[in-house]
Coordinates of C-alpha atoms in Angstrom, one line a residue:
M28 CA 110.2 126.0 68.6
K29 CA 108.8 125.1 71.7
E30 CA 107.6 121.7 70.7
K31 CA 111.3 121.2 70.2
L32 CA 112.2 122.2 73.3
M33 CA 109.7 120.4 75.2
I34 CA 111.5 116.9 73.4
Q35 CA 114.9 118.0 74.2
K36 CA 113.9 118.5 78.4
Q37 CA 112.0 115.3 78.0
E38 CA 115.5 113.4 76.5
K39 CA 117.8 115.4 79.1
K40 CA 115.1 114.2 81.7
R41 CA 115.6 110.6 80.8
N42 CA 119.0 110.4 80.3
E43 CA 119.2 111.6 84.1
V44 CA 116.8 109.2 85.1
L45 CA 118.0 106.4 83.5
S46 CA 121.8 107.1 84.9
I47 CA 120.1 107.1 88.7
M48 CA 118.8 103.8 87.8
S49 CA 122.2 102.3 87.1
S50 CA 123.7 104.0 90.2
S51 CA 123.8 102.8 93.4
I52 CA 123.8 106.1 95.4
E53 CA 121.8 106.6 98.8
N54 CA 117.8 107.1 99.0
K55 CA 117.5 105.9 95.4
D56 CA 113.7 104.9 95.7
K57 CA 113.2 108.2 97.0
I58 CA 115.1 110.3 94.3
L59 CA 113.5 108.2 91.6
E60 CA 110.1 108.9 93.1
R61 CA 110.7 112.6 92.4
E62 CA 112.2 112.1 88.9
F63 CA 109.2 110.0 87.9
T64 CA 106.8 112.1 88.9
E65 CA 108.5 114.9 86.9
I66 CA 108.7 112.6 83.8
I67 CA 104.7 112.4 83.7
S68 CA 104.3 115.9 84.2
L69 CA 106.2 116.8 81.2
S70 CA 104.9 114.1 79.2
T71 CA 102.5 114.6 75.9
Y72 CA 100.4 111.8 77.1
F73 CA 99.7 113.5 80.4
D74 CA 96.5 116.2 81.3
K75 CA 96.4 117.9 84.4
D76 CA 93.5 119.5 84.2
Y77 CA 91.8 116.3 82.5
Y78 CA 93.1 114.1 85.5
T79 CA 92.4 116.5 88.0
K80 CA 88.8 117.2 86.9
L81 CA 88.2 113.4 86.7
Y82 CA 89.6 111.5 89.6
L83 CA 90.7 113.9 92.5
K84 CA 88.8 115.3 94.8
D85 CA 91.4 117.1 96.7
K86 CA 92.7 120.0 93.9
D87 CA 95.8 120.0 96.4
V88 CA 97.0 116.4 95.5
D89 CA 99.8 116.7 93.1
P90 CA 97.9 114.8 90.2
A91 CA 101.2 113.7 88.0
F92 CA 102.6 112.2 91.9
H93 CA 99.1 110.5 92.2
Y94 CA 99.1 108.8 89.0
L95 CA 102.5 107.9 89.6
T96 CA 102.0 105.9 93.2
I97 CA 97.6 105.4 92.8
G98 CA 96.2 106.5 89.5
Y99 CA 97.8 103.7 87.4
K100 CA 97.0 100.7 90.0
K101 CA 93.3 101.8 90.0
G102 CA 93.2 102.1 86.1
Y103 CA 92.9 105.9 85.8
N104 CA 94.1 107.3 82.4
P105 CA 96.5 110.3 82.4
S106 CA 94.7 111.8 79.3
P107 CA 92.5 111.3 76.5
L108 CA 95.5 110.1 74.5
F109 CA 96.6 107.1 76.9
D110 CA 94.5 103.9 77.7
T111 CA 96.2 102.7 80.9
K112 CA 94.8 99.4 81.1
S113 CA 95.3 99.0 77.1
Y114 CA 98.9 99.8 77.5
L115 CA 99.4 96.9 80.5
D116 CA 97.2 94.5 78.8
A117 CA 99.3 94.5 75.7
N118 CA 102.5 94.4 77.5
Q119 CA 102.5 91.6 80.0
D120 CA 106.0 92.0 80.9
V121 CA 105.7 95.6 82.3
A122 CA 102.2 94.5 83.6
S123 CA 103.7 91.3 86.1
L124 CA 106.1 94.0 88.1
N125 CA 103.4 96.9 88.5
M126 CA 105.4 99.3 86.6
N127 CA 103.3 102.4 86.1
P128 CA 103.0 102.3 82.3
L129 CA 103.2 106.2 81.6
I130 CA 107.0 106.0 83.1
H131 CA 107.3 102.9 80.6
Y132 CA 106.5 104.3 77.5
E133 CA 108.7 107.3 78.3
L134 CA 111.6 105.4 79.3
H135 CA 111.6 102.5 76.7
G136 CA 108.3 102.0 75.2
K137 CA 108.3 104.5 72.5
Y138 CA 112.1 103.3 71.9
E139 CA 111.0 100.0 71.3
N140 CA 108.3 100.9 69.2
R141 CA 105.2 99.7 71.7
T142 CA 101.6 101.1 71.0
I143 CA 99.4 103.2 72.8
A144 CA 95.5 103.3 72.7
P145 CA 93.6 106.7 73.0
I146 CA 90.2 106.1 75.2
I147 CA 88.3 107.3 72.4
T148 CA 87.9 104.9 69.5
N149 CA 87.6 105.9 65.7
S150 CA 83.8 105.5 64.9
G151 CA 84.1 104.8 61.5
T152 CA 84.8 101.0 62.4
Y153 CA 81.7 101.2 64.8
H154 CA 79.1 102.4 61.3
S155 CA 80.3 100.0 59.7
Y156 CA 79.7 96.9 62.1
K157 CA 76.6 98.8 63.2
I158 CA 75.1 98.5 59.3
T159 CA 76.5 94.9 59.2
R160 CA 74.9 94.0 62.5
W161 CA 71.3 95.2 61.6
L162 CA 71.5 93.1 58.3
K163 CA 72.4 90.2 60.4
R164 CA 70.1 90.6 63.0
K165 CA 67.1 90.7 60.3
L166 CA 68.4 87.4 58.8
A167 CA 69.0 85.8 62.2
R168 CA 65.7 86.4 63.0
F169 CA 63.9 85.5 60.2
C170 CA 65.9 82.2 60.4
C171 CA 65.5 81.4 63.7
H172 CA 62.2 81.9 64.0
S173 CA 61.1 79.1 66.1
Y174 CA 63.6 79.5 68.6
I175 CA 62.3 82.8 69.7
K176 CA 58.6 81.9 69.5
K177 CA 59.6 79.3 71.7
N178 CA 61.8 81.1 74.1
K179 CA 60.0 84.6 74.2
N180 CA 58.8 84.5 77.5
K181 CA 62.3 83.4 79.3
K182 CA 63.0 85.9 81.5
I183 CA 66.9 87.0 81.3
L184 CA 69.1 89.4 83.5
V185 CA 72.1 90.6 81.6
I186 CA 74.7 92.3 84.3
L187 CA 77.4 94.3 82.2
H188 CA 80.6 95.6 84.1
L189 CA 81.2 99.2 81.9
F190 CA 85.2 99.8 82.6
Y191 CA 85.8 100.3 78.7
T192 CA 83.0 103.1 78.7
N193 CA 84.2 103.8 74.5
S194 CA 83.2 99.7 73.9
F195 CA 79.1 100.3 74.8
K196 CA 78.5 101.7 71.4
E197 CA 79.5 97.9 69.8
I198 CA 78.0 96.7 72.9
K199 CA 74.8 98.0 72.2
E200 CA 74.9 96.3 68.8
Y201 CA 75.1 93.0 70.5
L202 CA 72.5 93.7 73.2
K203 CA 69.9 94.7 70.4
N204 CA 70.1 91.0 69.6
L205 CA 67.9 90.7 72.8
D206 CA 64.9 92.9 72.1
C207 CA 62.7 90.1 71.4
Y208 CA 63.5 88.4 74.5
N209 CA 62.6 89.5 77.8
Y210 CA 65.4 91.3 79.4
D211 CA 66.5 93.6 82.2
L212 CA 69.6 95.5 82.3
T213 CA 72.1 96.1 84.9
V214 CA 75.3 98.3 84.4
T215 CA 78.3 98.6 86.8
Y216 CA 80.3 101.0 86.3
I217 CA 83.7 102.2 88.5
K218 CA 83.7 105.6 91.0
N219 CA 85.7 108.4 89.4
S220 CA 85.6 107.1 85.8
D221 CA 84.5 108.5 82.5
A222 CA 81.2 106.6 82.7
S223 CA 79.1 109.5 82.3
L224 CA 80.0 109.9 79.0
V225 CA 77.8 106.8 78.1
F226 CA 75.0 107.7 81.1
E227 CA 72.5 109.5 78.4
E228 CA 73.0 106.8 75.4
L229 CA 72.4 103.8 78.2
K230 CA 69.4 105.6 79.1
Q231 CA 68.0 106.0 75.7
Y232 CA 68.8 102.8 74.7
K233 CA 66.9 101.0 77.9
K234 CA 65.2 103.2 79.6
D235 CA 64.8 100.7 82.6
V236 CA 68.7 100.0 82.9
R237 CA 70.1 100.1 86.3
L238 CA 73.3 101.9 86.7
V239 CA 75.4 101.0 89.7
E240 CA 78.7 102.8 90.8
C241 CA 81.3 100.4 92.4
E242 CA 84.4 101.2 93.4
N243 CA 87.5 99.5 91.8
F244 CA 87.8 96.2 93.7
G245 CA 87.9 92.7 92.0
Y246 CA 88.0 93.7 88.3
D247 CA 84.4 92.3 86.5
I248 CA 83.8 89.8 89.6
G249 CA 83.3 91.8 92.3
P250 CA 80.8 94.3 91.0
F251 CA 79.0 91.0 90.1
F252 CA 78.7 89.7 93.4
E253 CA 77.4 93.1 94.5
I254 CA 74.8 92.3 92.4
L255 CA 74.1 89.2 93.1
K256 CA 73.7 89.5 96.3
D257 CA 70.4 91.3 96.1
V258 CA 69.2 89.5 93.0
N259 CA 65.9 87.1 93.6
L260 CA 67.2 84.4 91.4
D261 CA 63.7 83.0 91.1
D262 CA 62.7 85.9 89.3
Y263 CA 65.0 84.7 85.9
D264 CA 65.5 81.6 83.5
I265 CA 68.7 83.0 82.5
V266 CA 71.6 85.3 83.8
L267 CA 74.6 87.0 81.2
K268 CA 77.6 87.8 82.8
L269 CA 79.4 91.0 80.4
Q270 CA 82.2 92.9 80.7
S271 CA 83.5 95.5 78.0
K272 CA 86.9 93.7 77.5
G273 CA 89.7 95.7 76.1
T274 CA 90.0 95.8 72.6
N275 CA 93.6 97.3 72.2
K276 CA 95.5 94.1 72.8
K277 CA 98.3 91.8 70.9
I278 CA 98.6 88.9 73.1
Y279 CA 99.3 85.2 72.8
V280 CA 97.8 83.4 75.8
Y281 CA 95.7 79.6 76.0
D282 CA 97.6 78.9 72.9
Q283 CA 95.7 81.2 70.8
I284 CA 96.7 84.9 69.3
F285 CA 94.5 88.1 70.1
C286 CA 95.1 90.9 68.4
K287 CA 93.2 94.0 69.3
R288 CA 89.2 93.1 68.9
D289 CA 89.8 89.5 68.8
W290 CA 88.7 88.5 72.3
F291 CA 86.3 91.3 72.6
C292 CA 84.8 89.4 69.3
N293 CA 85.1 86.2 70.6
L294 CA 83.6 86.8 74.0
F295 CA 80.1 88.4 72.7
N296 CA 80.2 86.5 69.4
G297 CA 79.8 83.7 71.6
L298 CA 77.0 84.8 73.4
L299 CA 75.4 87.7 71.9
G300 CA 76.1 86.9 67.8
S301 CA 73.0 87.3 65.6
F302 CA 72.2 83.5 65.5
S303 CA 74.4 82.4 68.5
V304 CA 72.3 84.4 71.0
H305 CA 69.3 82.6 69.8
K306 CA 70.8 79.2 70.3
M307 CA 72.5 80.2 73.6
I308 CA 68.9 81.2 75.2
D309 CA 67.4 77.8 73.4
I310 CA 70.0 75.6 74.8
L311 CA 69.7 76.9 78.6
S312 CA 65.7 76.9 78.1
N313 CA 65.2 73.5 76.3
D314 CA 68.1 71.3 77.0
N315 CA 68.7 69.9 81.0
H316 CA 72.5 68.5 79.5
Y317 CA 73.6 72.1 79.9
G318 CA 73.7 75.2 82.3
L319 CA 76.6 77.2 81.0
V320 CA 77.0 78.5 77.6
A321 CA 80.2 80.4 76.2
A322 CA 82.2 81.3 73.5
D323 CA 84.2 77.7 72.6
N324 CA 87.7 78.6 71.9
L325 CA 87.7 80.1 75.3
I326 CA 86.4 77.4 77.8
I327 CA 89.5 76.1 79.4
H328 CA 90.5 73.7 81.2
D329 CA 93.4 75.3 84.0
P330 CA 96.7 73.4 84.5
L331 CA 97.8 72.4 87.9
H332 CA 99.7 75.6 88.7
K333 CA 96.6 77.4 88.8
V334 CA 94.4 74.6 90.2
S335 CA 96.6 75.0 93.6
L336 CA 96.3 78.9 93.5
V337 CA 92.3 78.9 92.9
K338 CA 92.6 76.3 96.3
Q339 CA 95.0 78.8 98.3
R340 CA 93.0 81.7 97.3
L341 CA 89.7 79.9 98.4
K342 CA 90.4 78.3 101.3
H343 CA 88.6 80.0 103.3
L344 CA 85.5 79.6 102.3
N345 CA 85.5 75.9 102.1
Y346 CA 84.3 74.9 98.8
S347 CA 85.4 71.7 97.2
I348 CA 87.4 72.2 94.4
P349 CA 88.4 69.2 91.9
D350 CA 92.1 68.8 90.6
S351 CA 90.4 69.1 87.6
Y352 CA 88.0 71.8 86.0
K353 CA 86.9 73.6 83.0
F354 CA 86.2 77.8 83.3
V355 CA 85.6 80.6 81.0
A356 CA 88.5 82.9 80.0
G357 CA 87.2 86.5 79.7
S358 CA 84.7 85.3 81.9
C359 CA 81.9 86.5 79.7
F360 CA 78.9 83.9 79.9
A361 CA 75.4 82.7 80.0
L362 CA 74.4 80.7 82.7
R363 CA 70.9 79.1 84.1
A364 CA 69.6 81.5 86.9
S365 CA 69.1 78.7 89.1
L366 CA 72.9 77.5 89.1
L367 CA 73.7 80.8 90.9
K368 CA 72.3 80.0 94.0
D369 CA 75.0 77.8 95.0
I370 CA 77.6 80.8 94.4
Q371 CA 74.8 83.1 96.4
L372 CA 74.7 81.4 99.5
L373 CA 78.8 82.5 99.8
H374 CA 77.2 86.2 101.2
L375 CA 79.8 87.5 98.7
S376 CA 80.0 91.3 98.2
L377 CA 82.3 94.1 96.7
N378 CA 84.0 94.8 100.0
D379 CA 85.2 91.0 100.1
F380 CA 87.6 91.8 96.6
E381 CA 90.5 93.3 96.8
Q382 CA 91.7 96.1 95.1
T383 CA 92.2 95.9 91.4
E384 CA 95.9 95.8 90.9
R385 CA 98.1 93.6 89.0
G386 CA 100.3 90.7 89.8
F387 CA 99.5 88.2 92.5
F388 CA 96.6 85.7 91.1
S389 CA 93.5 87.4 93.6
F390 CA 90.6 86.2 94.7
A391 CA 89.1 87.6 91.9
H392 CA 91.1 85.4 89.3
A393 CA 89.5 82.6 91.6
M394 CA 85.9 83.5 92.2
E395 CA 85.7 83.7 88.5
R396 CA 86.7 79.8 88.4
L397 CA 84.0 78.9 90.9
I398 CA 81.1 80.2 89.4
C399 CA 82.5 77.7 86.9
I400 CA 83.0 75.3 88.8
S401 CA 79.5 75.6 91.1
V402 CA 78.1 74.4 87.1
S403 CA 79.9 71.1 86.6
N404 CA 79.4 70.2 90.9
Q405 CA 75.5 70.7 89.9
N406 CA 76.2 68.5 87.7
Y407 CA 75.8 70.3 84.3
K408 CA 77.7 70.8 81.2
F409 CA 79.2 73.6 79.4
Y410 CA 78.4 74.3 75.7
G411 CA 80.2 75.8 73.3
I412 CA 79.4 77.9 71.0
K413 CA 81.8 77.9 67.7
A414 CA 82.6 81.9 66.9
D415 CA 84.9 84.0 64.9
R416 CA 86.6 81.1 63.3
Y417 CA 88.1 83.9 60.8
R418 CA 90.4 84.6 63.6
H419 CA 91.3 80.7 64.1
L420 CA 92.1 80.5 60.0
K421 CA 94.1 84.2 60.4
W422 CA 96.7 82.9 63.6
Y423 CA 96.6 79.3 62.8
R424 CA 100.3 79.0 61.4
L425 CA 101.5 81.5 63.9
E426 CA 100.2 79.6 66.6
K427 CA 101.1 76.6 65.5
Y428 CA 104.6 78.0 65.4
L429 CA 104.9 79.5 69.0
S430 CA 103.8 76.1 71.1
Q431 CA 106.8 75.3 70.2
F432 CA 108.2 77.1 72.5
S433 CA 105.3 76.8 75.1
T434 CA 107.0 77.1 78.9
K435 CA 104.5 74.2 79.6
K436 CA 107.2 71.6 79.3
I437 CA 109.2 73.3 82.0
I438 CA 106.3 73.3 84.2
A439 CA 105.6 69.7 83.1
D440 CA 109.1 68.6 84.1
K441 CA 108.9 66.3 87.2
R442 CA 112.5 66.9 87.9
F443 CA 111.3 70.2 89.7
I444 CA 108.7 72.3 92.0
F445 CA 108.1 75.6 91.2
N446 CA 106.3 77.9 93.5
D447 CA 102.9 78.7 92.2
D448 CA 103.0 82.2 91.9
F449 CA 106.4 82.3 89.9
V450 CA 104.7 80.0 87.6
W451 CA 101.8 82.1 87.3
M452 CA 103.8 85.5 86.7
T453 CA 106.9 84.8 85.2
L454 CA 106.7 81.4 83.4
E455 CA 103.2 81.5 81.8
P456 CA 103.2 84.7 80.1
S457 CA 106.4 83.8 78.4
L458 CA 107.9 81.3 76.0
V459 CA 111.2 79.3 76.1
L460 CA 113.9 79.4 73.8
D461 CA 116.0 77.2 75.7
Y462 CA 116.4 75.5 79.4
H463 CA 118.9 73.4 80.8
V464 CA 120.6 72.5 84.6
E465 CA 123.9 73.4 84.8
K466 CA 126.1 74.1 87.8
I467 CA 127.2 78.0 88.9
K468 CA 129.0 79.3 91.8
L469 CA 126.8 81.5 94.0
K470 CA 129.0 84.7 93.4
E471 CA 127.9 84.6 89.9
I472 CA 124.3 85.1 90.4
K473 CA 122.8 88.1 90.6
R474 CA 119.4 90.0 91.3
Q475 CA 118.0 93.0 89.5
Y476 CA 115.4 95.2 91.2
F477 CA 112.8 96.5 90.2
Y478 CA 113.7 99.8 89.0
G479 CA 116.4 98.0 87.0
N480 CA 120.2 98.2 89.3
I481 CA 121.6 94.4 89.2
I482 CA 123.4 93.5 93.0
S483 CA 125.0 90.7 94.2
L484 CA 123.4 88.1 96.3
K485 CA 125.1 89.8 99.2
E486 CA 123.8 92.4 98.5
C487 CA 120.1 91.4 98.6
E488 CA 118.2 91.9 101.4
P489 CA 117.3 88.3 102.3
Y490 CA 121.4 87.8 102.8
L491 CA 121.6 90.7 105.0
F492 CA 118.6 89.4 107.1
L493 CA 120.9 86.5 107.5
C494 CA 123.8 88.9 108.6
G495 CA 121.7 90.3 111.0
D496 CA 120.3 93.5 109.3
K497 CA 116.6 93.3 110.4
E498 CA 115.8 96.4 109.4
S499 CA 116.6 96.4 105.6
Y500 CA 114.0 93.1 105.6
K501 CA 111.4 94.8 106.8
K502 CA 111.6 97.5 104.2
Y503 CA 111.9 95.1 101.7
T504 CA 109.1 93.4 102.3
K505 CA 107.1 96.2 103.0
F506 CA 108.3 97.6 99.3
H507 CA 106.5 94.4 98.1
E508 CA 103.3 94.5 99.6
E509 CA 103.4 97.7 98.4
H510 CA 103.3 97.2 94.9
N511 CA 101.6 93.6 95.1
L512 CA 105.0 91.9 94.1
P513 CA 106.3 88.3 95.5
S514 CA 107.1 88.5 99.0
M515 CA 108.0 85.9 101.9
T516 CA 107.4 87.4 105.4
E517 CA 110.0 87.4 108.3
E518 CA 108.2 84.3 110.1
R519 CA 108.3 82.2 106.7
F520 CA 112.0 83.4 105.9
N521 CA 112.9 82.2 109.2
E522 CA 110.7 78.6 108.9
L523 CA 112.6 78.3 105.8
I524 CA 115.9 78.4 107.5
R525 CA 115.0 75.9 109.9
S526 CA 113.9 73.7 107.5
I527 CA 117.2 73.6 105.4
N528 CA 119.2 73.7 108.6
K529 CA 117.6 70.7 109.7
N530 CA 117.0 69.0 106.2
G531 CA 119.3 69.8 104.2
Y532 CA 118.7 71.9 100.9
N533 CA 116.1 69.9 98.5
E534 CA 117.4 70.4 94.8
K535 CA 113.8 69.6 93.3
Y536 CA 113.0 73.2 94.5
I537 CA 115.8 74.1 91.8
L538 CA 117.2 77.8 91.9
V539 CA 116.0 79.4 88.0
I540 CA 118.2 82.2 86.7
N541 CA 118.1 83.6 83.3
E542 CA 120.8 83.5 80.2
K543 CA 122.0 86.8 81.9
N544 CA 122.7 84.7 85.7
I545 CA 119.8 87.1 87.2
I546 CA 117.9 84.8 89.5
L547 CA 114.1 84.7 88.8
D548 CA 113.1 82.3 91.6
G549 CA 114.5 81.1 94.7
Q550 CA 116.2 84.4 95.6
H551 CA 115.8 82.9 99.3
R552 CA 116.7 79.7 99.1
A553 CA 120.1 81.0 97.2
C554 CA 121.1 83.6 100.0
I555 CA 120.7 80.9 102.8
L556 CA 122.8 78.5 100.2
L557 CA 125.5 81.8 99.9
Y558 CA 125.1 81.9 104.2
K559 CA 126.3 78.5 105.1
Y560 CA 128.7 77.6 102.1
G561 CA 130.0 81.1 101.0
E562 CA 130.6 82.7 97.7
D563 CA 132.6 80.0 95.5
Y564 CA 130.0 77.1 96.3
E565 CA 128.8 75.5 93.1
Q566 CA 125.1 75.0 93.4
K567 CA 122.6 73.4 90.7
V568 CA 120.6 75.9 88.7
L569 CA 117.8 75.7 85.9
K570 CA 118.9 78.0 83.6
V571 CA 115.8 79.4 81.2
H572 CA 116.0 81.3 78.1
L573 CA 112.6 83.6 78.2
V574 CA 111.5 85.2 75.3
V575 CA 107.8 86.9 73.6
P576 CA 106.7 87.4 70.6
D577 CA 107.6 91.0 68.8
F578 CA 103.9 91.7 68.0
S579 CA 104.7 95.1 66.3
N580 CA 104.8 93.8 62.9
L581 CA 102.1 91.3 63.4
R582 CA 100.5 90.0 60.1
P583 CA 97.8 87.4 59.5
F584 CA 98.4 84.1 58.0
R585 CA 102.5 84.1 58.8
R586 CA 104.6 81.1 59.4
K587 CA 106.7 82.9 61.9
I588 CA 107.2 85.9 64.2
Q589 CA 110.5 87.9 65.7
L590 CA 110.8 86.4 69.4
V591 CA 112.7 88.8 71.8
D592 CA 114.6 88.4 75.2
R593 CA 111.8 89.0 78.2
S594 CA 113.9 92.1 80.0
I595 CA 112.4 93.3 83.5
Y596 CA 110.7 95.5 81.6

């Protein structure tokens, strides 16, 4: 009876909040903040005592409000039943807008059959894995005896960023494949995380392990540079950079499907698999052509918009970035230790990276590419080890089907010039059913707010700014900065106004709208045109119908999969 009353209370609160979100009442953001806090406190997946004990030093802080505004951005979990990072990884539409994952799940996710992941994983999988790996390890050491004998004195440094602490049991089985070599292990972990749960296991496995606590800055790249700055690279022949990749994803990226453990297995089997570990060490020790080794299918060429983003984020380093390069998606790789000296000279540490938050292409995203670029710049090649061929076989038909809907054809269309951040955040994670150019009256174009309500261009802050309302625009830019959303400063906006007034509007920078006439890119340009020519003015736009795969019923060896509209949520 008590459980039934709680469900009814949750449903009532949800309906109230959805009603507020679709309204235009005054101080709506403040009201929603209060309502969202209550939704979290009522959620089955929020444990006040768990959250307070693990993450809050100040016991007077409301834990539900803290998770709503700060905690989820730092990757904190509201309870052992809900993994914040896994939910965002599995739902890129939520991640792209920095929406609180538990709020999304309570308002929308549970009604859309979106899956959640508990922090504690099933141990049965691990035990069967452990037995299998033991047998493979024995066989590999017998078959690769000559490699081991030749390279057993090579000195190896392993730097592991342990964000997902529940992954360590499996990672430990991979590390055991290194036991016949001479290696040091450094493990970085996030301050205030539940990493202490595996400390004893770490120390029992390797007594001389070095444990380093880090603030949650720069994903796994910031901690890597924090360790690298104090390493004497002359003491090592090979450095392995590893991270505990999440294992609850269903994602289509780099033209490949990764379901749950797929990406994790690809990364680790390509480096530390029972046989590949010996091949990796031999290549980096004895073949002077190769400087980096990783899983073959995760060595990726970046498209032009990402090259541009890398150059923008690294311009202050004055480092030579080529127009074409490769990097390792997932940033787990092994490389010659001497090649890291070039990167070490940049003298970067954890404090040079932003707090880990989803959204923009960050400094960490750029630096994971720069590590790989530096290998190529020193005239060394990448070696890809083929791993997990079964993954490729089971998803091959679906990958071929999805490739026909790739947004690459829009991005490569030379009729248009797109903002790089827009391509990264909106086009790249999506598929496209249709896109075409048409003329539309400016009054028909709408904008959808972060919280879901839809307004006309005349109600947008850039248009109000043009009409003299500076305060609304300041609040608008502040909100975007706080939530790591695309933003345009007053200075940049004024420069855009001057440019269009002087030179006219260049239609190659086309306005992009979806099938519901909601603007996806070009809001500021649209507002300038509206102010100059009025709401009946007809403007060329690019109308795109963006979709995402529905992975709720994902099955191997299928030929097709359902595609669903990509909404703001």
